[in-house]
Coordinates of C-alpha atoms in Angstrom, one line a residue:
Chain R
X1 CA 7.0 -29.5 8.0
X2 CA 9.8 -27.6 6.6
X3 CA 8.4 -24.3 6.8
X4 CA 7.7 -22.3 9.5
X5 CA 4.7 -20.5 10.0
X6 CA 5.5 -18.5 12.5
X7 CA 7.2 -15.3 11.4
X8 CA 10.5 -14.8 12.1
X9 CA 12.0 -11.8 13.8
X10 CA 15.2 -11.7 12.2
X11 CA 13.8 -11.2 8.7
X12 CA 11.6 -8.2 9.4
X13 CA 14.6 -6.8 10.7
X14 CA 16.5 -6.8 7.4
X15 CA 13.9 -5.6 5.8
X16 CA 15.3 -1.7 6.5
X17 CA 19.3 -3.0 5.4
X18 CA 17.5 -4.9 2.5
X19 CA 15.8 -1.7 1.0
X20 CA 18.7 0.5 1.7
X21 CA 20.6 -2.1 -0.4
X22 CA 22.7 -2.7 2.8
X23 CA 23.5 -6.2 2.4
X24 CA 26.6 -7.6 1.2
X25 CA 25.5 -9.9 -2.4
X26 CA 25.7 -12.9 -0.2
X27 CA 23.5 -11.6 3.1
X28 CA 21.3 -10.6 0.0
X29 CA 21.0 -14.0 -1.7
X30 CA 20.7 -15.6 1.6
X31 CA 17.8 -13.5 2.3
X32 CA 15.5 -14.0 -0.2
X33 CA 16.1 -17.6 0.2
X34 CA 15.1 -17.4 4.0
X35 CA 12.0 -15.0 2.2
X36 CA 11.1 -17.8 -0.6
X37 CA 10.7 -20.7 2.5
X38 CA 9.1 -18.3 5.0
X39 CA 5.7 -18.4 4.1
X40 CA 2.9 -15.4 2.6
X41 CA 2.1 -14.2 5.3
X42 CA 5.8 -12.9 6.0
X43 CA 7.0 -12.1 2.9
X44 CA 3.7 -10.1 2.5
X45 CA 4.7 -8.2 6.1
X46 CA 8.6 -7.7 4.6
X47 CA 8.1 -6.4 1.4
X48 CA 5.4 -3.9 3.0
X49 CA 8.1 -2.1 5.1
X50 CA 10.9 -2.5 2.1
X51 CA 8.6 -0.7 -0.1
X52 CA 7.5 1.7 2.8
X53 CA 11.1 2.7 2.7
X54 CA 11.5 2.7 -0.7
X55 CA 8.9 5.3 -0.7
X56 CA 10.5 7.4 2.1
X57 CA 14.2 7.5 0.5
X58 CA 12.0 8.6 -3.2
X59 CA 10.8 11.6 -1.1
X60 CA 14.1 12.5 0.4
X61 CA 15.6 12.4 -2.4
X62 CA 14.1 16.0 -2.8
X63 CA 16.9 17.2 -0.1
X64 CA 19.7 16.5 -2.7
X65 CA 18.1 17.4 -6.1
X66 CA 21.1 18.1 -8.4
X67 CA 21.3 18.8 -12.1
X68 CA 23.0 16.9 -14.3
X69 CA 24.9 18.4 -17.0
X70 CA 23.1 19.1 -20.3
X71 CA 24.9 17.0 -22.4
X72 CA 23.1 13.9 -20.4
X73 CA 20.2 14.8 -21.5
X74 CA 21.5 15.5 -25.2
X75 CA 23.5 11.6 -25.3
X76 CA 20.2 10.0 -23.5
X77 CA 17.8 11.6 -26.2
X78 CA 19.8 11.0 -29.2
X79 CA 20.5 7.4 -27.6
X80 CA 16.7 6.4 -27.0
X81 CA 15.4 8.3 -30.5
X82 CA 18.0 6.5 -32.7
X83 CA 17.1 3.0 -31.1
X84 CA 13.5 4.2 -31.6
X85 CA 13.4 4.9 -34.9
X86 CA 15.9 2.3 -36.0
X87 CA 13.6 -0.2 -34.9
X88 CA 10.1 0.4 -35.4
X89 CA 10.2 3.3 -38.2
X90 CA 13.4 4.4 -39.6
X91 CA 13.0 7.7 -41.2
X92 CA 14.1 8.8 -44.6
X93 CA 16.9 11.6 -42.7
X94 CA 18.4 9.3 -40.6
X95 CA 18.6 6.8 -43.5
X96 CA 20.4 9.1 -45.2
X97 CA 22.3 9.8 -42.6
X98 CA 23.5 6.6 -42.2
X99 CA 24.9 6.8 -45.5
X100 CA 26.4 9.4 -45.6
X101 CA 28.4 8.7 -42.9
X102 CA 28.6 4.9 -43.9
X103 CA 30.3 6.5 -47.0
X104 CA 32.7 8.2 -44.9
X105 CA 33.9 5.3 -43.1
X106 CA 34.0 2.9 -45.6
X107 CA 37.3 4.4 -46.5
X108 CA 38.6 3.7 -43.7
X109 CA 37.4 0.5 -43.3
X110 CA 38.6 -0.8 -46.4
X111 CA 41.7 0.7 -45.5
X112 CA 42.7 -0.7 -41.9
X113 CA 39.7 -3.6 -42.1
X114 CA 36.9 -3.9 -40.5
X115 CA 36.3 -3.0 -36.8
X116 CA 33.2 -0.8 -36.9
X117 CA 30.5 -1.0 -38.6
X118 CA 27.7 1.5 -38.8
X119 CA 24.6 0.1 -37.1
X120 CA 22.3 -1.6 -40.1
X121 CA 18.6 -0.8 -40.3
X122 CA 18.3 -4.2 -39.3
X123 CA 15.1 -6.0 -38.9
X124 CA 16.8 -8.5 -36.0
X125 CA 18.0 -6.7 -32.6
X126 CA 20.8 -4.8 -33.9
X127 CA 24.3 -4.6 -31.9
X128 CA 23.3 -1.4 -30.7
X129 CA 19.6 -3.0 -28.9
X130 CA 21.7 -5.7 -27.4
X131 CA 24.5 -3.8 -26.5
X132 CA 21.3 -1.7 -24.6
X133 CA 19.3 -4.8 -23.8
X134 CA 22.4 -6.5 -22.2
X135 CA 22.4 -6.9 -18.2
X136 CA 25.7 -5.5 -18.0
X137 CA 25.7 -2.7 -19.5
X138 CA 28.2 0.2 -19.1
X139 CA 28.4 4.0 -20.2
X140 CA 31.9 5.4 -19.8
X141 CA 32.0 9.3 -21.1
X142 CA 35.1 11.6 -22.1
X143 CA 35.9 14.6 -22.8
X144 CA 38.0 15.3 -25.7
X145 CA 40.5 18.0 -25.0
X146 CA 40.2 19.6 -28.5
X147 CA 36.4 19.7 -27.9
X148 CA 33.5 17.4 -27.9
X149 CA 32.4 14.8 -26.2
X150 CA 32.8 10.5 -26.7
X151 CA 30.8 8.0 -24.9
X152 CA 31.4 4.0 -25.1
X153 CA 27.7 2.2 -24.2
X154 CA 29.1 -1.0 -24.0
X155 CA 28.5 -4.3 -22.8
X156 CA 31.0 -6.9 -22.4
X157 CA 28.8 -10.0 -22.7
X158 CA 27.7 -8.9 -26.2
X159 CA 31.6 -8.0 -26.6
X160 CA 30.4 -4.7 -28.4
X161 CA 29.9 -1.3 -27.7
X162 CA 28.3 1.7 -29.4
X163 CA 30.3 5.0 -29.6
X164 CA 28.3 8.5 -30.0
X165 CA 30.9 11.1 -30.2
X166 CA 29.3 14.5 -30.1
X167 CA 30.5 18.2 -31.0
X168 CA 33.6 16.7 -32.0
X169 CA 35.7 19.5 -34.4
X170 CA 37.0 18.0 -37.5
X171 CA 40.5 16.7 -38.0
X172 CA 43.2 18.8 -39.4
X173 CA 42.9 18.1 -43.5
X174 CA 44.8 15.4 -44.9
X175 CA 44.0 13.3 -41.4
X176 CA 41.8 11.1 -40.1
X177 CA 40.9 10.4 -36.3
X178 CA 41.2 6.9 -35.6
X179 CA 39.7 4.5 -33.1
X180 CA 42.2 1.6 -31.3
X181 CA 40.7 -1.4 -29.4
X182 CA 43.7 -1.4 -27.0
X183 CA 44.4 -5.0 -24.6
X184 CA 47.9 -5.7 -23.1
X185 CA 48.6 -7.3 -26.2
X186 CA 48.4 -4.3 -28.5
X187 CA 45.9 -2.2 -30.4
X188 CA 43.4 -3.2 -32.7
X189 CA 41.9 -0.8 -35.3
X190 CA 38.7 0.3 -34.8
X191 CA 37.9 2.4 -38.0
X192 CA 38.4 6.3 -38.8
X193 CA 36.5 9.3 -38.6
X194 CA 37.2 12.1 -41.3
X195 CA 35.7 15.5 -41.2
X196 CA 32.5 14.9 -42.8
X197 CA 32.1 11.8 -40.4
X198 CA 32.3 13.6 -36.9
X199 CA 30.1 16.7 -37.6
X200 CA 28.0 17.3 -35.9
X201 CA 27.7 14.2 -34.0
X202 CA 28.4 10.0 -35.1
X203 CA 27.3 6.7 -34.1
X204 CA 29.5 3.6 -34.1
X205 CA 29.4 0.7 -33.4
X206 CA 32.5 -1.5 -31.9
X207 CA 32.4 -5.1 -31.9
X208 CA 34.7 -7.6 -31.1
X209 CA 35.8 -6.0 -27.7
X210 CA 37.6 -9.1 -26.6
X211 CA 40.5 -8.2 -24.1
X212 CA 40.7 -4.4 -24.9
X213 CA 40.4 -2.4 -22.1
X214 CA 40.9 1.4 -23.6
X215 CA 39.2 2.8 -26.5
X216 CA 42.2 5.3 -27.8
X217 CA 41.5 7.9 -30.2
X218 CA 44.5 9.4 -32.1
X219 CA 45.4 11.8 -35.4
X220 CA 46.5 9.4 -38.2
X221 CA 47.7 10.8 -41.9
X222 CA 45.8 10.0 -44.8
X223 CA 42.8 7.6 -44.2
X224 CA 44.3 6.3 -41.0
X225 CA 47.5 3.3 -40.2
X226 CA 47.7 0.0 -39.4
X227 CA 49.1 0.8 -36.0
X228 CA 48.7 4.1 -34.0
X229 CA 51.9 6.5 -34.9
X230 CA 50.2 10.0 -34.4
X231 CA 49.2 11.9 -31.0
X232 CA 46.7 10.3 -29.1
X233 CA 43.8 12.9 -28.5
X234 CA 41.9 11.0 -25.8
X235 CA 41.2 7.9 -24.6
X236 CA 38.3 6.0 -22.7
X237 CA 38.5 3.1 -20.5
X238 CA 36.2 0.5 -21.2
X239 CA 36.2 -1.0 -17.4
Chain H
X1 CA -8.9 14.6 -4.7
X2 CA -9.8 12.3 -7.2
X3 CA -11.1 15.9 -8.9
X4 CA -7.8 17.7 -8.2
X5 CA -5.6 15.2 -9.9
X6 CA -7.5 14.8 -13.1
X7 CA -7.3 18.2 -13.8
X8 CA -3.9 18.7 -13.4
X9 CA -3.4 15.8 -15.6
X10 CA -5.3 16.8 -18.4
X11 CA -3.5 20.0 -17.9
X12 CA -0.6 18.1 -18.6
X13 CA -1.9 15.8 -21.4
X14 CA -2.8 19.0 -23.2
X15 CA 0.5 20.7 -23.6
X16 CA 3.3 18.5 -24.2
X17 CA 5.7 21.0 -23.9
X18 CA 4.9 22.1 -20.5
X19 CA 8.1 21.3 -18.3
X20 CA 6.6 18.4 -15.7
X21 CA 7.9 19.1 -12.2
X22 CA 8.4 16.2 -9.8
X23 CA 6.4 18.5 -7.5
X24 CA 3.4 20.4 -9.5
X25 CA 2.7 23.7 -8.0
X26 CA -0.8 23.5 -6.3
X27 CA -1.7 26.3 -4.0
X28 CA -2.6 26.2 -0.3
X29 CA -0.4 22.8 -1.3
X30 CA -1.2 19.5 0.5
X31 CA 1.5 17.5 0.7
X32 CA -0.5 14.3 0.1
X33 CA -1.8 15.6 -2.2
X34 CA 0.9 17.2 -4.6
X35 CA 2.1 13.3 -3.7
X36 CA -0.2 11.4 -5.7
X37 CA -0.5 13.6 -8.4
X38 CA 3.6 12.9 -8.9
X39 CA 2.8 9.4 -8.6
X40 CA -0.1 9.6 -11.3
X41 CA 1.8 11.3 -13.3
X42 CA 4.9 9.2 -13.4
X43 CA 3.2 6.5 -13.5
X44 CA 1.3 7.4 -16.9
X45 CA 5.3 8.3 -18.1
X46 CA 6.8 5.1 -17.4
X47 CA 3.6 3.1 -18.8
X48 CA 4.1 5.3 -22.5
X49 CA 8.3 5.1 -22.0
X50 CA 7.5 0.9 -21.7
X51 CA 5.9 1.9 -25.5
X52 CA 8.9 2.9 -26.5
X53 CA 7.6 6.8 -26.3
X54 CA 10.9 9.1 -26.6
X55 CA 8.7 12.0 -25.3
X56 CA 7.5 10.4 -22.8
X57 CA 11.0 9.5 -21.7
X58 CA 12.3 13.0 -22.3
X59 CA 9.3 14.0 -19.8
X60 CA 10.0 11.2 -17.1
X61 CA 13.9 12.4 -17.8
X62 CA 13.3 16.0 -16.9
X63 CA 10.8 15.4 -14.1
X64 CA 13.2 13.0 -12.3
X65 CA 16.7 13.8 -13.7
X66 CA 17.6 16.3 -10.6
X67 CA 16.5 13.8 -8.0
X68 CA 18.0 10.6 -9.8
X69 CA 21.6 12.4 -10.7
X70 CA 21.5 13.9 -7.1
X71 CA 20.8 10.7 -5.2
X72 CA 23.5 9.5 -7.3
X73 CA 26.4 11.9 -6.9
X74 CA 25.8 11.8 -3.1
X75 CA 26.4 8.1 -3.1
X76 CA 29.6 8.4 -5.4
X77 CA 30.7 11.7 -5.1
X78 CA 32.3 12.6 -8.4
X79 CA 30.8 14.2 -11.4
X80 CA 32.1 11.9 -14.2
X81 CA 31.0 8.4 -12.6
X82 CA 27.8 10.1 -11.3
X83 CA 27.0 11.3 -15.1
X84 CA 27.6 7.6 -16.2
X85 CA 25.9 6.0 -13.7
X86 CA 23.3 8.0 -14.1
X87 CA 22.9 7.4 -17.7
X88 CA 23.0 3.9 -17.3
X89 CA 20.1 4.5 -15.0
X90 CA 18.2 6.0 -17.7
X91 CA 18.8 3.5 -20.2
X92 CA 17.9 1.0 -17.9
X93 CA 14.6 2.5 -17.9
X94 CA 14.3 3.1 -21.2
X95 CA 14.4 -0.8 -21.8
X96 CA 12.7 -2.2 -19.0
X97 CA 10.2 0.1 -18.0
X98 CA 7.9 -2.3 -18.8
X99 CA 8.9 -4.7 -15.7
X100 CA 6.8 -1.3 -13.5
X101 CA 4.0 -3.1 -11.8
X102 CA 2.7 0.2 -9.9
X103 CA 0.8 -2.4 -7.6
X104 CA 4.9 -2.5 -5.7
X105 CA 5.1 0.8 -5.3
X106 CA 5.6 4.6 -6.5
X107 CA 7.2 5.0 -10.1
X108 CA 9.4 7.2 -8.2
X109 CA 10.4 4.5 -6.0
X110 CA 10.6 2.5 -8.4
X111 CA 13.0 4.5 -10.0
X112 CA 15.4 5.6 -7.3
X113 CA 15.7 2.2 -6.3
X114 CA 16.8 1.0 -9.4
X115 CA 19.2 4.2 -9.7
X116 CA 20.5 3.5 -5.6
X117 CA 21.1 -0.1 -6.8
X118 CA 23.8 1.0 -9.5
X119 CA 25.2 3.9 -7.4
X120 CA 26.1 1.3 -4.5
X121 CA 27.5 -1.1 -7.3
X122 CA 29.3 1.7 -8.5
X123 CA 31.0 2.9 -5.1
X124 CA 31.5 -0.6 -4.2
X125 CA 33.1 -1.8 -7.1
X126 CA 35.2 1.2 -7.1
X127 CA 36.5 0.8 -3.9
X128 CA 37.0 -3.2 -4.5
X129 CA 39.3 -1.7 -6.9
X130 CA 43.5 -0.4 -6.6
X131 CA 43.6 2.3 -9.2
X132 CA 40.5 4.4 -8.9
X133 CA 42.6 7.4 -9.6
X134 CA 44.3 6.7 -12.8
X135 CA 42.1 5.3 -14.6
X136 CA 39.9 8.2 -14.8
X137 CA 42.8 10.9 -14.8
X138 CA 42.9 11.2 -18.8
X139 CA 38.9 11.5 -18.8
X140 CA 37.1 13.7 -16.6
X141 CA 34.7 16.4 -17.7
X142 CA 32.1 18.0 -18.5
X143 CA 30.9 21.4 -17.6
X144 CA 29.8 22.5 -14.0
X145 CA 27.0 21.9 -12.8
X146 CA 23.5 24.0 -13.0
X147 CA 22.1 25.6 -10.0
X148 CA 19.3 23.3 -8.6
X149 CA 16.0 24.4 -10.3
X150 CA 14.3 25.7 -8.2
X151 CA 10.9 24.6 -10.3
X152 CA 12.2 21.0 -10.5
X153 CA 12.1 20.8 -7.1
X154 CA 9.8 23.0 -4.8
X155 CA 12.2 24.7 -2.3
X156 CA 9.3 23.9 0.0
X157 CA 9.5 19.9 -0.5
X158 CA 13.1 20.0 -0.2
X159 CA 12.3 22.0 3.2
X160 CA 10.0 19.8 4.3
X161 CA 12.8 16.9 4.0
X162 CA 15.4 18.8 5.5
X163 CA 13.5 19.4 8.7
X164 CA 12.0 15.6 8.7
X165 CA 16.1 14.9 8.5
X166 CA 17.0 17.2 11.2
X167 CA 14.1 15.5 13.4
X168 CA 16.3 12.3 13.5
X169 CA 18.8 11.3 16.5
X170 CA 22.4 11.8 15.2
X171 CA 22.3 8.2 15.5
X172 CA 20.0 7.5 13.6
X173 CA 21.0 9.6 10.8
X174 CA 24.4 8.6 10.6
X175 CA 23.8 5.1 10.3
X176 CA 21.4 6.0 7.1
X177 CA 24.5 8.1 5.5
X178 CA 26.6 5.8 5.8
X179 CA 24.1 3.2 4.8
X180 CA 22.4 4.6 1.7
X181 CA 25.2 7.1 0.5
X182 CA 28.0 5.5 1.5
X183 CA 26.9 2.1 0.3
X184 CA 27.9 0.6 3.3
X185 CA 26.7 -2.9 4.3
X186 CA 24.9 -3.3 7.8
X187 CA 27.9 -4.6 8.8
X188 CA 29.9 -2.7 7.8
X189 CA 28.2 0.3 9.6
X190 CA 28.1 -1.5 12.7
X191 CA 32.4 -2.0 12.1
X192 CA 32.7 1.4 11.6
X193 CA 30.6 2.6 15.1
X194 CA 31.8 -0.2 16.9
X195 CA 27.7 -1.1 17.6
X196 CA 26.4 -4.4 17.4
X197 CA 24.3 -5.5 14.4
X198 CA 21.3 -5.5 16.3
X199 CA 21.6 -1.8 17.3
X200 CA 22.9 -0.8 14.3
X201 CA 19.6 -2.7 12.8
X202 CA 17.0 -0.5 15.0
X203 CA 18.9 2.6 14.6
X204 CA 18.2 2.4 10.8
X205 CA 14.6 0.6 11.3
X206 CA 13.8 3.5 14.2
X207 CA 14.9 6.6 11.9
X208 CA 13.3 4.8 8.4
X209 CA 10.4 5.0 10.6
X210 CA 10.7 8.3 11.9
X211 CA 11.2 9.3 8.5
X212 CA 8.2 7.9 7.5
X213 CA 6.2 9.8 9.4
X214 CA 7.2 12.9 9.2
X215 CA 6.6 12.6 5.7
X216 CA 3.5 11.3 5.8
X217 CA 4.6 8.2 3.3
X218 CA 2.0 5.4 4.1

């Protein structure tokens, strides 16, 4: 008795704004309540003409083809491959990889504590899958003025984030790049990148997030400080 | 047909390194054709991506990166947020491609809807908030863009749309630009053109329909 069988007008005609995505969230959510009571027969009819648009805009899309920059393609490929291999078949060079630049952090780590770990070969979802898997996930890219390229894939409901920094030149000798978690209330170490760390490319992951709302990258003497003192070099905002 | 499209995807399955275009070139080309043999092919992409196949996502990547980034930076109209977005797009893929059911549609479709869905996040967050500006001041990038390939997407498709575009009533097509790549709500298009909802609602319906047909999409 609470349904109505006959179909009802004013759906069928949001089914255009609805497959343009031109609802408001709350017209939206409305909507596919109003769907889930009207019966088969009408949902059947609605989602017909939502995909029949859905299939129009896919072909006009053609009429505004655009490429992307290369270094997409690089940061989505090295993204996908190292969450590939990490967890089905983790190969002897990226292994060692790992290592090599797990060595190079560790001294900073032990230095300024912990804030970045490499990703593990882990057997559970690592950081880095969740981070990926995680509904809300964002990618926030930079370019670093002395060169090179940084990108935050992060995801606040995991509070962690995986860095790739690519094509990054090494820091003057004697120095360290380091990373700062930065939130009103101040900045938060996030580990160091010597020379041997940031050729050619690096993977990091950033946990503990919490507040911060800039990733800041800056020159640091030795293996890196307890608080930023040298030049910032570039900074990301993780919004 | 049936004949047509399993050659060409044999062709495909054969040499891996062959660059995939959205739009394969098949002479004396049938545009209904040269459509289901995208879809096929996609299709078959998406299914090995959802096994975690990073070739198979390089090749859905490359076949759909100029229409996906494209759609994209028309709706938000600056290089740095399109890049991002449109990376998020792909990594959305790359972890749910399994949730394709090609019984609801095109993998295309399928596709661009999931990449329209962030780009109108995107623009509407944005404008939700004060200090678009400054935020990004420090961090923009990247090189220029390529010139549009010109193998990635047959000038003659991209024709073909263009004329089934200029077929619309201005009316028509302005309430789908501001609608799709402005991100603009219904009502919020009907605001700006001082129409009522229920015009604004047939204008969109009408040209969608129009559309439709010119492309031949059934």
């Amino acid at each position: 008795m609470t349904q109505s069988h006959v179909p009802d007008p004013d759906l069928l005609d949001l089914a255009v704004p609805y497959a343009l995505h031109a609802l408001s969230d709350a017209e939206r959510d409305a909507l596919e309540s109003r769907l889930t009571a009207a019966g088969r027969t009408a949902n059947d009819t609605f989602y017909d003409e939502v995909r029949a648009v859905r299939e129009t805009m896919a072909v006009v899309s053609a009429a505004n083809a655009e490429e992307p920059s290369a270094g997409l393609r690089e940061r989505l490929l090295s993204a996908v491959a190292d969450d590939n291999v990490r967890s089905l078949r983790p190969s002897k060079r990226l292994r060692t990889a790992w290592m090599s630049a797990a060595a190079a952090l560790a001294i900073g780590l032990i230095t300024v504590g912990i804030g970045v770990s490499l990703r593990p070969p882990a057997q559970a979802p690592s950081t880095a899958d969740q981070v990926f898997a995680a509904s809300d996930v964002h990618t926030i890219s930079g370019a670093i003025p002395a060169g090179g390229t940084a990108t935050v894939v992060f995801s606040r409901d995991r509070d962690a984030g995986v860095l790739v920094m690519n094509d990054v030149p090494p820091p003057a000798p004697g120095t360290v790049y380091q990373m700062w978690l930065v939130s009103d209330s101040g900045a938060t170490s996030a580990g160091t990148m010597d020379a041997m760390a940031v050729a050619p490319s690096t993977t990091a992951v950033l946990t503990n997030l919490g507040s911060s709302n800039k990733l800041r990258f800056t020159v640091e003497p030795g293996s890196g400080s307890t608080q930023p003192t040298g030049q910032v070099i570039a900074e990301l905002p993780l919004v | 047909m049936g004949a047509v499209v399993t050659q060409l995807l044999d062709r495909r399955l054969l040499d891996r390194r062959l660059d995939l275009p959205v739009t394969l070139p098949v002479n004396g080309t049938d545009n209904e054709r040269v459509w289901l043999v995208t879809t096929a092919d996609l299709d078959m992409l998406l299914r090995r991506v959802a096994q975690r196949d990073p070739e198979a996502f390089a090749d859905l990547y490359d076949a759909t990166r100029s229409r996906v980034y494209g759609m994209v930076a028309r709706v938000l109209r600056d290089r740095g947020y399109s890049e991002e977005t449109t990376q998020d797009v792909y990594l959305q893929v790359w972890r749910t491609a399994e949730s394709y059911d090609p019984a609801s549609g095109s993998a295309l479709a399928w596709l661009l809807t999931l990449a329209h869905r962030r780009a109108v996040d995107r623009v509407r967050a944005e404008q939700a908030a004060t200090q678009r500006d400054s935020r990004y001041g420090a961090t923009t990038l990247e090189r220029p863009a390529d010139h549009v390939s010109d193998a990635v997407i047959a000038g003659e498709e991209r024709q073909r749309v263009t004329a089934c575009l200029d077929g619309l009533t201005d009316l028509q097509r302005e309430c789908i630009e501001l609608a799709y790549y402005q991100g603009m709500t219904y009502v919020q298009v009907s605001e700006r053109l001082s129409a009522n909802l229920a015009t604004v609602k047939s204008r969109m319906r009408d040209g969608l329909r129009a559309l439709r047909n010119c492309l031949g999409v059934r």
